[in-house]
Amino acid sequence: MSGQSITDRIAAAQHSMTGSAISKAVCKASTHEVSGPKKKHLDYLIHCTNEMNVSVPQLADTLFERTANSSWVVVFKALITTHHLMMYGNERLIQYLASRNTLFNLNNFLDKGALQGYDMSTFIRRYSRYLNEKAMSYRLVAVDFTKMKRGIDGVMRTMSIEKLIKTLPIIQNQLDALLDFQANPNELTNGVINSAFMLLFKDSIRLFAAYNEGVINLLEKYFDMKKGQCKDALDIYKKFLYRMTKLSEFLKVAEQVGIDQGDIPDLSQAPSSLLEALEQHLASLEGKKTKELTADTRASTLSSAVSSLSNTGMSFSRMDEKERQQALEEEQARLMPNLSSDLFDLQPAFLPAVQSTPSISTATSAWGGRSHTFRHKRACNIHIEIHTHTHTLTHTLINECGVFARCILSLCAPVFRPDMQWSQPGEKKLTGGHSWQSKTMTSTTAWNPAPMAPAPMPVQHMVTSVMSLPVPPSLYRLTF
């Protein structure tokens, strides 16, 4: 089935009638169309997670409702949308998901009546288990491992031994759930599963980067641990080596399905001699007879291992930086059309004199023969002149564009001199400290009625006003 179904259109119309923009966006992101969720719907939902007046429980419940659908396409796309929001949305969404007793209960999901239903249902069950594990990890440690600070002063590198031994197994469980997706290149046959695989690929890089830094910290402290801690640390390190092998297989699949080689990090394993040194150290603590390594040999082996794992960490960091740069470029490309279609274009023009517009008559000459022209794309006939001969600001506005003209005048405000003086009655000036004095001091307080402005002169399609303001030694002609 391709394109939006009748059911999708009816559901979207119902949400439009009820005024639920969030439900409509979720429905649009998880249609029956066999392609990944559209970016515009995902971006809108991300924006919703950052709005404090948006109910996150309502958003999450709407996503859960979509996973109750019988179509594998709808369910898969609802899971993808949830994963995308967990990665790029506000943290309060994953906080809410972590606070729930149950999340996605799709262990028995099976779509028997659709093309690719059996195959895709298998990946839906695996994918939902990973999202459940991701939320559970946050529930246990109150941090998203894919977003935590990394580096020599990062969270995993500065963690204490006790907390490190408790945290690394949680990362292991989440990584296991991710790698259990086990999609072969021949099984990535449509845009839906490809979208899920790309999100898993990005999560795998960030998750293993945190895992890698935790292991580096563990190795650096290994020879100072107690016997029980050494035993746990050795078991963690052995599992780490096994998961590094599985991750290599996962990255090979990513390379075969078209992900650029430059986007795939290099995995550098520690030398095998390190494992022998760790086992010998634990054996010596347990009182077993074993060959003792010299302090220099042990330090050299440990340094070599840490250097190899650090190179892997640097490779992951480069991947993160590349993705951030790509996201920045996409954002700039997205904003450029908006800027070009804004209310007006700033186009400096150097003309010998100020000329009148077809709809407005003016006879003011330009000081120094310089002017600037601003053209309004909506063809609003607004003409603004600033000249220094009379030190006046003359702005002629069409009735329909009064608000827009005030915006333009506010944009022109920064060009006025900061030392301008206002000659209004009752003006106050700062004399220092918190003392304010009036320029005109009187013995009694007299309340005089404010001077009334002269009655406006009716001009067809036009309102003219003059304000006396000092301006800098330059002239601008603004025409829309």
Short mmCIF file of C-alpha atoms in Angstrom, two decimals:
data_model
loop_
_atom_site.label_atom_id
_atom_site.label_comp_id
_atom_site.label_asym_id
_atom_site.label_seq_id
_atom_site.Cartn_x
_atom_site.Cartn_y
_atom_site.Cartn_z
CA MET A 1 0.00 0.00 0.00
CA SER A 2 1.44 3.36 -0.99
CA GLY A 3 0.28 6.83 -0.06
CA GLN A 4 -2.07 7.82 2.71
CA SER A 5 -5.08 5.60 3.12
CA ILE A 6 -8.68 6.71 3.49
CA THR A 7 -8.38 5.84 7.17
CA ASP A 8 -5.39 8.17 7.56
CA ARG A 9 -7.25 11.05 5.94
CA ILE A 10 -10.37 10.50 8.04
CA ALA A 11 -8.31 10.32 11.25
CA ALA A 12 -6.46 13.52 10.36
CA ALA A 13 -9.74 15.27 9.59
CA GLN A 14 -11.21 14.16 12.92
CA HIS A 15 -8.22 15.55 14.82
CA SER A 16 -8.52 18.80 12.86
CA MET A 17 -12.15 19.13 13.86
CA THR A 18 -11.39 18.49 17.52
CA GLY A 19 -8.51 20.96 17.45
CA SER A 20 -5.88 18.43 18.54
CA ALA A 21 -2.80 19.46 16.56
CA ILE A 22 -0.58 16.97 18.37
CA SER A 23 -2.83 14.02 17.60
CA LYS A 24 -3.04 15.13 13.99
CA ALA A 25 0.76 15.38 13.72
CA VAL A 26 1.21 11.92 15.27
CA CYS A 27 -1.38 10.55 12.85
CA LYS A 28 0.42 12.19 9.92
CA ALA A 29 3.77 10.82 11.07
CA SER A 30 2.44 7.25 11.31
CA THR A 31 0.33 6.84 8.20
CA HIS A 32 -0.06 3.66 6.15
CA GLU A 33 2.38 5.01 3.58
CA VAL A 34 5.39 2.66 3.32
CA SER A 35 8.04 5.29 3.95
CA GLY A 36 9.67 6.85 6.98
CA PRO A 37 7.85 9.59 8.94
CA LYS A 38 8.09 12.94 7.20
CA LYS A 39 10.55 15.42 8.63
CA LYS A 40 8.03 18.26 8.90
CA HIS A 41 5.82 16.20 11.21
CA LEU A 42 8.79 15.07 13.32
CA ASP A 43 10.06 18.64 13.60
CA TYR A 44 6.65 19.83 14.73
CA LEU A 45 6.45 17.13 17.43
CA ILE A 46 9.97 17.99 18.60
CA HIS A 47 8.84 21.60 18.91
CA CYS A 48 5.86 20.42 20.95
CA THR A 49 8.10 18.65 23.46
CA ASN A 50 9.85 21.99 24.11
CA GLU A 51 6.60 23.87 24.73
CA MET A 52 5.67 23.95 28.40
CA ASN A 53 1.97 24.26 27.63
CA VAL A 54 1.99 20.96 25.74
CA SER A 55 1.00 17.86 27.67
CA VAL A 56 3.77 15.28 27.32
CA PRO A 57 1.57 12.48 28.75
CA GLN A 58 -1.00 13.25 26.07
CA LEU A 59 1.66 13.10 23.37
CA ALA A 60 2.99 9.80 24.70
CA ASP A 61 -0.48 8.31 25.02
CA THR A 62 -1.24 9.24 21.42
CA LEU A 63 1.89 7.42 20.30
CA PHE A 64 0.93 4.38 22.37
CA GLU A 65 -2.50 4.37 20.78
CA ARG A 66 -0.95 4.25 17.32
CA THR A 67 1.07 1.17 18.30
CA ALA A 68 -2.23 -0.60 18.99
CA ASN A 69 -3.00 -0.52 15.28
CA SER A 70 -3.11 -3.80 13.37
CA SER A 71 -0.94 -2.53 10.49
CA TRP A 72 2.78 -3.12 10.78
CA VAL A 73 3.44 0.14 8.90
CA VAL A 74 1.52 2.28 11.39
CA VAL A 75 3.04 0.53 14.42
CA PHE A 76 6.58 0.66 13.07
CA LYS A 77 6.29 4.37 12.20
CA ALA A 78 4.84 5.14 15.65
CA LEU A 79 7.88 3.47 17.23
CA ILE A 80 10.21 5.39 14.93
CA THR A 81 8.49 8.66 15.87
CA THR A 82 8.86 7.83 19.56
CA HIS A 83 12.54 6.98 19.11
CA HIS A 84 13.14 10.20 17.18
CA LEU A 85 11.55 12.27 19.95
CA MET A 86 13.59 10.45 22.59
CA MET A 87 16.75 11.34 20.70
CA TYR A 88 16.04 14.92 19.63
CA GLY A 89 13.10 16.08 21.72
CA ASN A 90 13.03 17.64 25.15
CA GLU A 91 14.28 15.43 27.96
CA ARG A 92 10.96 15.59 29.77
CA LEU A 93 9.55 13.14 27.23
CA ILE A 94 12.00 10.36 28.09
CA GLN A 95 11.53 11.26 31.76
CA TYR A 96 7.84 10.57 31.42
CA LEU A 97 8.43 7.34 29.50
CA ALA A 98 10.85 6.19 32.20
CA SER A 99 8.28 6.91 34.91
CA ARG A 100 5.65 4.60 33.38
CA ASN A 101 5.32 1.07 34.68
CA THR A 102 4.82 -0.32 31.19
CA LEU A 103 5.71 1.01 27.76
CA PHE A 104 5.35 -0.88 24.50
CA ASN A 105 3.79 -4.31 24.92
CA LEU A 106 4.44 -5.68 21.43
CA ASN A 107 6.10 -9.01 22.20
CA ASN A 108 3.26 -10.83 20.48
CA PHE A 109 2.63 -8.41 17.63
CA LEU A 110 2.06 -10.02 14.24
CA ASP A 111 0.53 -8.61 11.08
CA LYS A 112 -0.66 -11.54 8.98
CA GLY A 113 -2.65 -9.67 6.42
CA ALA A 114 -0.16 -7.35 4.75
CA LEU A 115 2.78 -7.61 2.43
CA GLN A 116 6.00 -8.12 4.41
CA GLY A 117 3.83 -8.39 7.51
CA TYR A 118 5.57 -11.45 8.97
CA ASP A 119 9.10 -10.15 8.40
CA MET A 120 8.44 -6.62 9.63
CA SER A 121 6.55 -7.83 12.70
CA THR A 122 9.74 -9.55 13.87
CA PHE A 123 11.68 -6.29 13.72
CA ILE A 124 8.84 -4.42 15.41
CA ARG A 125 9.06 -6.75 18.40
CA ARG A 126 12.84 -6.30 18.59
CA TYR A 127 12.64 -2.55 18.10
CA SER A 128 10.04 -2.10 20.84
CA ARG A 129 12.21 -4.08 23.27
CA TYR A 130 15.10 -1.72 22.60
CA LEU A 131 12.95 1.37 23.23
CA ASN A 132 11.71 -0.19 26.46
CA GLU A 133 15.31 -0.88 27.51
CA LYS A 134 16.34 2.67 26.61
CA ALA A 135 13.62 4.08 28.86
CA MET A 136 14.52 1.61 31.60
CA SER A 137 18.16 2.69 31.50
CA TYR A 138 17.09 6.27 32.04
CA ARG A 139 14.89 5.15 34.90
CA LEU A 140 17.81 3.45 36.64
CA VAL A 141 20.50 6.11 36.24
CA ALA A 142 18.48 9.28 35.38
CA VAL A 143 20.63 9.97 32.33
CA ASP A 144 20.49 9.18 28.63
CA PHE A 145 23.78 7.48 27.77
CA THR A 146 23.57 8.71 24.18
CA LYS A 147 23.50 12.37 25.32
CA MET A 148 25.86 12.43 28.28
CA LYS A 149 29.01 14.51 28.29
CA ARG A 150 32.06 12.67 27.01
CA GLY A 151 35.78 13.28 27.01
CA ILE A 152 38.47 13.20 29.63
CA ASP A 153 36.23 15.18 31.99
CA GLY A 154 33.06 13.38 30.92
CA VAL A 155 30.62 11.50 33.12
CA MET A 156 31.98 8.00 32.53
CA ARG A 157 35.64 9.02 32.81
CA THR A 158 35.16 10.71 36.19
CA MET A 159 32.81 8.15 37.75
CA SER A 160 33.82 6.38 40.96
CA ILE A 161 34.65 2.67 41.00
CA GLU A 162 31.51 1.66 42.89
CA LYS A 163 29.17 3.58 40.61
CA LEU A 164 31.07 2.50 37.51
CA ILE A 165 30.61 -1.19 38.29
CA LYS A 166 26.87 -0.64 38.69
CA THR A 167 26.46 1.57 35.60
CA LEU A 168 28.37 -0.38 32.95
CA PRO A 169 26.06 -3.44 33.11
CA ILE A 170 23.10 -1.12 32.42
CA ILE A 171 24.84 0.13 29.27
CA GLN A 172 25.55 -3.47 28.33
CA ASN A 173 21.86 -4.39 28.56
CA GLN A 174 20.81 -1.45 26.41
CA LEU A 175 23.48 -2.19 23.82
CA ASP A 176 22.46 -5.86 23.75
CA ALA A 177 18.86 -4.87 23.02
CA LEU A 178 20.04 -2.61 20.20
CA LEU A 179 22.30 -5.20 18.59
CA ASP A 180 19.54 -7.80 18.83
CA PHE A 181 17.76 -5.94 16.02
CA GLN A 182 19.95 -8.08 13.72
CA ALA A 183 18.84 -6.78 10.35
CA ASN A 184 20.66 -8.10 7.29
CA PRO A 185 21.13 -5.88 4.22
CA ASN A 186 18.61 -8.03 2.32
CA GLU A 187 15.99 -7.33 4.98
CA LEU A 188 16.28 -3.53 4.81
CA THR A 189 13.89 -3.37 1.89
CA ASN A 190 11.66 -0.35 2.56
CA GLY A 191 11.79 3.19 3.88
CA VAL A 192 10.17 2.31 7.19
CA ILE A 193 12.72 -0.21 8.44
CA ASN A 194 15.52 1.87 6.93
CA SER A 195 14.46 4.84 9.07
CA ALA A 196 14.50 2.66 12.18
CA PHE A 197 17.92 1.27 11.28
CA MET A 198 19.38 4.78 10.86
CA LEU A 199 18.20 5.78 14.33
CA LEU A 200 19.65 2.59 15.78
CA PHE A 201 22.91 3.25 13.96
CA LYS A 202 23.21 6.71 15.53
CA ASP A 203 22.30 5.38 18.96
CA SER A 204 24.85 2.56 18.67
CA ILE A 205 27.68 5.02 18.05
CA ARG A 206 26.83 7.26 20.98
CA LEU A 207 25.98 4.39 23.32
CA PHE A 208 29.18 2.50 22.62
CA ALA A 209 31.18 5.72 22.99
CA ALA A 210 29.91 6.04 26.57
CA TYR A 211 30.53 2.32 27.10
CA ASN A 212 34.08 2.68 25.79
CA GLU A 213 34.88 5.58 28.10
CA GLY A 214 33.53 3.69 31.08
CA VAL A 215 35.80 0.75 30.29
CA ILE A 216 38.81 3.07 29.97
CA ASN A 217 38.05 4.43 33.43
CA LEU A 218 37.65 0.87 34.71
CA LEU A 219 41.01 -0.23 33.34
CA GLU A 220 42.85 2.77 34.72
CA LYS A 221 41.59 1.92 38.23
CA TYR A 222 41.74 -1.86 37.93
CA PHE A 223 45.06 -2.49 39.63
CA ASP A 224 44.00 -0.41 42.63
CA MET A 225 40.71 -2.25 43.20
CA LYS A 226 39.82 -4.75 45.84
CA LYS A 227 39.47 -8.43 44.99
CA GLY A 228 35.69 -8.39 44.59
CA GLN A 229 35.81 -5.26 42.45
CA CYS A 230 38.54 -6.75 40.26
CA LYS A 231 36.41 -9.82 39.67
CA ASP A 232 33.42 -7.71 38.55
CA ALA A 233 35.63 -5.46 36.44
CA LEU A 234 37.25 -8.42 34.67
CA ASP A 235 33.83 -9.84 33.83
CA ILE A 236 32.73 -6.45 32.47
CA TYR A 237 35.82 -6.19 30.31
CA LYS A 238 35.33 -9.64 28.80
CA LYS A 239 31.75 -8.77 27.90
CA PHE A 240 32.98 -5.51 26.46
CA LEU A 241 35.27 -7.34 24.03
CA TYR A 242 32.38 -9.56 22.93
CA ARG A 243 30.09 -6.57 22.33
CA MET A 244 32.78 -4.78 20.38
CA THR A 245 32.82 -7.72 17.98
CA LYS A 246 29.04 -7.65 17.64
CA LEU A 247 29.09 -3.91 17.04
CA SER A 248 31.64 -4.43 14.25
CA GLU A 249 29.18 -6.76 12.54
CA PHE A 250 26.40 -4.21 12.97
CA LEU A 251 28.54 -1.48 11.41
CA LYS A 252 29.34 -3.75 8.46
CA VAL A 253 25.63 -3.99 7.73
CA ALA A 254 25.43 -0.19 7.91
CA GLU A 255 28.23 0.07 5.36
CA GLN A 256 26.54 -2.40 3.01
CA VAL A 257 23.21 -0.55 2.98
CA GLY A 258 24.78 2.67 1.78
CA ILE A 259 25.99 4.56 4.86
CA ASP A 260 29.13 6.43 3.91
CA GLN A 261 32.40 4.88 5.04
CA GLY A 262 33.41 8.20 6.56
CA ASP A 263 30.38 8.06 8.84
CA ILE A 264 31.38 4.70 10.30
CA PRO A 265 33.88 4.90 13.19
CA ASP A 266 36.94 2.70 13.51
CA LEU A 267 37.01 0.23 16.38
CA SER A 268 40.47 -0.33 17.85
CA GLN A 269 40.69 -3.27 20.22
CA ALA A 270 43.09 -3.39 23.11
CA PRO A 271 45.98 -5.88 22.83
CA SER A 272 45.27 -9.41 24.02
CA SER A 273 48.14 -9.11 26.49
CA LEU A 274 45.96 -6.80 28.59
CA LEU A 275 43.43 -9.54 29.30
CA GLU A 276 46.22 -11.82 30.47
CA ALA A 277 47.55 -9.12 32.77
CA LEU A 278 44.10 -8.54 34.26
CA GLU A 279 43.57 -12.26 34.88
CA GLN A 280 46.98 -12.67 36.47
CA HIS A 281 46.38 -9.73 38.79
CA LEU A 282 43.07 -11.19 39.96
CA ALA A 283 44.66 -14.61 40.46
CA SER A 284 47.35 -13.06 42.63
CA LEU A 285 44.69 -11.35 44.77
CA GLU A 286 42.91 -14.70 45.20
CA GLY A 287 46.16 -16.30 46.41
CA LYS A 288 46.72 -18.45 43.34
CA LYS A 289 50.19 -19.13 42.10
CA THR A 290 50.74 -17.30 38.87
CA LYS A 291 53.44 -15.57 36.94
CA GLU A 292 53.90 -12.08 38.29
CA LEU A 293 54.34 -9.21 35.87
CA THR A 294 56.74 -6.44 36.62
CA ALA A 295 55.35 -3.02 37.33
CA ASP A 296 56.89 -1.63 34.13
CA THR A 297 55.39 -4.40 31.97
CA ARG A 298 51.99 -3.96 33.54
CA ALA A 299 52.07 -0.18 33.11
CA SER A 300 53.18 -0.50 29.48
CA THR A 301 50.42 -2.98 28.69
CA LEU A 302 47.79 -0.82 30.35
CA SER A 303 49.01 2.32 28.57
CA SER A 304 48.86 0.60 25.19
CA ALA A 305 45.31 -0.64 25.84
CA VAL A 306 44.07 2.76 27.02
CA SER A 307 45.64 4.39 23.96
CA SER A 308 43.85 1.99 21.61
CA LEU A 309 40.49 2.51 23.28
CA SER A 310 41.05 6.27 23.33
CA ASN A 311 41.56 6.22 19.56
CA THR A 312 38.19 4.53 19.27
CA GLY A 313 36.67 7.23 21.44
CA MET A 314 38.18 9.95 19.25
CA SER A 315 36.66 8.27 16.20
CA PHE A 316 33.24 8.41 17.85
CA SER A 317 33.77 12.07 18.74
CA ARG A 318 34.52 12.91 15.13
CA MET A 319 31.28 11.25 14.13
CA ASP A 320 29.33 13.36 16.62
CA GLU A 321 31.00 16.54 15.39
CA LYS A 322 30.22 15.64 11.79
CA GLU A 323 26.58 15.02 12.62
CA ARG A 324 26.31 18.32 14.50
CA GLN A 325 27.84 20.15 11.53
CA GLN A 326 25.43 18.43 9.16
CA ALA A 327 22.48 19.38 11.36
CA LEU A 328 23.69 23.00 11.41
CA GLU A 329 23.96 23.08 7.63
CA GLU A 330 20.47 21.63 7.27
CA GLU A 331 19.11 24.25 9.65
CA GLN A 332 20.79 27.04 7.70
CA ALA A 333 19.45 25.65 4.43
CA ARG A 334 15.98 25.49 5.96
CA LEU A 335 16.14 29.09 7.15
CA MET A 336 17.41 30.58 3.89
CA PRO A 337 14.08 30.28 2.00
CA ASN A 338 12.31 31.84 4.97
CA LEU A 339 14.71 34.76 4.97
CA SER A 340 14.36 35.29 1.24
CA SER A 341 10.58 35.33 1.55
CA ASP A 342 10.52 37.64 4.55
CA LEU A 343 8.62 40.87 4.68
CA PHE A 344 11.28 42.82 2.82
CA ASP A 345 14.71 42.58 1.21
CA LEU A 346 17.53 44.88 2.20
CA GLN A 347 18.96 46.13 -1.06
CA PRO A 348 21.29 49.17 -0.76
CA ALA A 349 21.12 51.50 -3.72
CA PHE A 350 23.18 54.63 -4.28
CA LEU A 351 21.05 57.10 -6.15
CA PRO A 352 21.80 60.78 -6.89
CA ALA A 353 18.55 62.03 -5.39
CA VAL A 354 15.42 60.85 -3.68
CA GLN A 355 12.76 60.11 -6.25
CA SER A 356 9.06 59.84 -5.67
CA THR A 357 7.22 56.57 -5.79
CA PRO A 358 4.33 56.11 -8.23
CA SER A 359 1.78 56.30 -5.43
CA ILE A 360 3.33 58.95 -3.19
CA SER A 361 4.43 62.46 -4.08
CA THR A 362 7.51 63.88 -2.42
CA ALA A 363 10.03 66.56 -3.27
CA THR A 364 12.76 66.08 -0.72
CA SER A 365 16.35 66.04 -1.94
CA ALA A 366 18.87 63.52 -0.71
CA TRP A 367 21.76 64.69 1.44
CA GLY A 368 25.05 63.81 -0.17
CA GLY A 369 23.26 61.99 -2.95
CA ARG A 370 22.97 58.76 -0.93
CA SER A 371 19.91 56.73 -0.25
CA HIS A 372 18.88 53.19 0.62
CA THR A 373 15.93 51.40 -0.90
CA PHE A 374 13.97 48.63 0.83
CA ARG A 375 11.53 46.84 -1.43
CA HIS A 376 8.53 45.17 0.13
CA LYS A 377 7.62 41.88 -1.54
CA ARG A 378 3.96 42.48 -0.87
CA ALA A 379 4.13 45.76 -2.83
CA CYS A 380 3.02 47.89 0.14
CA ASN A 381 3.40 51.51 -0.92
CA ILE A 382 5.35 52.89 2.02
CA HIS A 383 7.80 55.74 1.59
CA ILE A 384 10.13 56.83 4.41
CA GLU A 385 12.72 59.59 4.14
CA ILE A 386 15.33 60.83 6.58
CA HIS A 387 17.28 63.93 5.64
CA THR A 388 19.67 66.21 7.46
CA HIS A 389 18.79 69.54 5.86
CA THR A 390 15.74 70.03 8.07
CA HIS A 391 16.65 67.39 10.69
CA THR A 392 13.22 65.91 10.35
CA LEU A 393 11.93 62.43 9.79
CA THR A 394 9.13 62.36 7.27
CA HIS A 395 7.26 59.12 6.93
CA THR A 396 4.34 58.73 4.60
CA LEU A 397 2.30 55.62 5.16
CA ILE A 398 -0.54 53.93 3.40
CA ASN A 399 -3.48 53.37 5.78
CA GLU A 400 -3.44 49.61 5.32
CA CYS A 401 0.23 49.22 6.34
CA GLY A 402 0.42 51.26 9.54
CA VAL A 403 1.63 48.34 11.70
CA PHE A 404 4.30 47.35 9.22
CA ALA A 405 5.53 50.94 9.02
CA ARG A 406 5.90 51.11 12.77
CA CYS A 407 8.07 47.98 12.57
CA ILE A 408 10.26 49.70 9.98
CA LEU A 409 10.58 52.79 12.13
CA SER A 410 11.65 50.63 15.06
CA LEU A 411 14.32 49.07 12.84
CA CYS A 412 15.59 52.55 11.98
CA ALA A 413 15.88 53.52 15.66
CA PRO A 414 19.50 52.32 16.14
CA VAL A 415 20.79 54.80 13.54
CA PHE A 416 19.92 57.86 15.63
CA ARG A 417 22.67 59.49 17.69
CA PRO A 418 22.81 58.40 21.34
CA ASP A 419 23.33 61.98 22.46
CA MET A 420 20.05 63.24 21.01
CA GLN A 421 18.09 65.70 23.16
CA TRP A 422 14.35 65.65 23.54
CA SER A 423 12.65 69.01 23.90
CA GLN A 424 9.43 67.85 25.49
CA PRO A 425 7.83 69.70 28.43
CA GLY A 426 8.47 68.06 31.75
CA GLU A 427 11.51 66.18 30.49
CA LYS A 428 13.64 64.39 33.10
CA LYS A 429 17.39 64.02 32.98
CA LEU A 430 19.72 61.87 35.04
CA THR A 431 22.00 63.92 37.27
CA GLY A 432 23.81 61.07 39.00
CA GLY A 433 22.97 58.39 41.52
CA HIS A 434 19.25 58.00 42.09
CA SER A 435 18.49 61.73 41.97
CA TRP A 436 16.24 62.84 39.14
CA GLN A 437 15.68 66.55 38.50
CA SER A 438 13.39 68.35 36.16
CA LYS A 439 14.93 70.83 33.75
CA THR A 440 12.29 73.40 34.71
CA MET A 441 12.05 73.75 38.49
CA THR A 442 8.99 75.48 39.93
CA SER A 443 8.02 76.30 43.49
CA THR A 444 4.70 74.54 43.15
CA THR A 445 3.50 71.56 41.32
CA ALA A 446 1.32 72.64 38.42
CA TRP A 447 -0.64 70.18 36.38
CA ASN A 448 -1.16 71.50 32.91
CA PRO A 449 -3.17 69.74 30.26
CA ALA A 450 -1.05 68.06 27.64
CA PRO A 451 -0.91 69.95 24.33
CA MET A 452 -3.28 68.56 21.79
CA ALA A 453 -1.93 67.41 18.46
CA PRO A 454 -3.26 69.25 15.39
CA ALA A 455 -6.12 67.58 13.62
CA PRO A 456 -4.97 65.26 10.88
CA MET A 457 -5.45 66.43 7.34
CA PRO A 458 -7.40 63.90 5.29
CA VAL A 459 -5.48 62.71 2.27
CA GLN A 460 -6.79 60.01 0.01
CA HIS A 461 -5.13 56.61 0.75
CA MET A 462 -2.45 58.34 2.80
CA VAL A 463 -1.60 59.53 6.31
CA THR A 464 1.35 61.91 6.74
CA SER A 465 3.12 62.78 9.97
CA VAL A 466 6.30 64.62 10.77
CA MET A 467 8.48 64.04 13.80
CA SER A 468 11.38 66.29 14.70
CA LEU A 469 14.30 64.05 15.40
CA PRO A 470 18.03 64.61 15.01
CA VAL A 471 19.64 62.10 12.69
CA PRO A 472 23.22 61.14 11.83
CA PRO A 473 24.97 62.77 8.88
CA SER A 474 23.53 60.36 6.38
CA LEU A 475 20.40 59.97 4.37
CA TYR A 476 18.27 56.95 3.80
CA ARG A 477 15.40 56.50 1.42
CA LEU A 478 13.21 53.51 2.25
CA THR A 479 10.74 52.51 -0.41
CA PHE A 480 8.35 49.53 -0.27
#
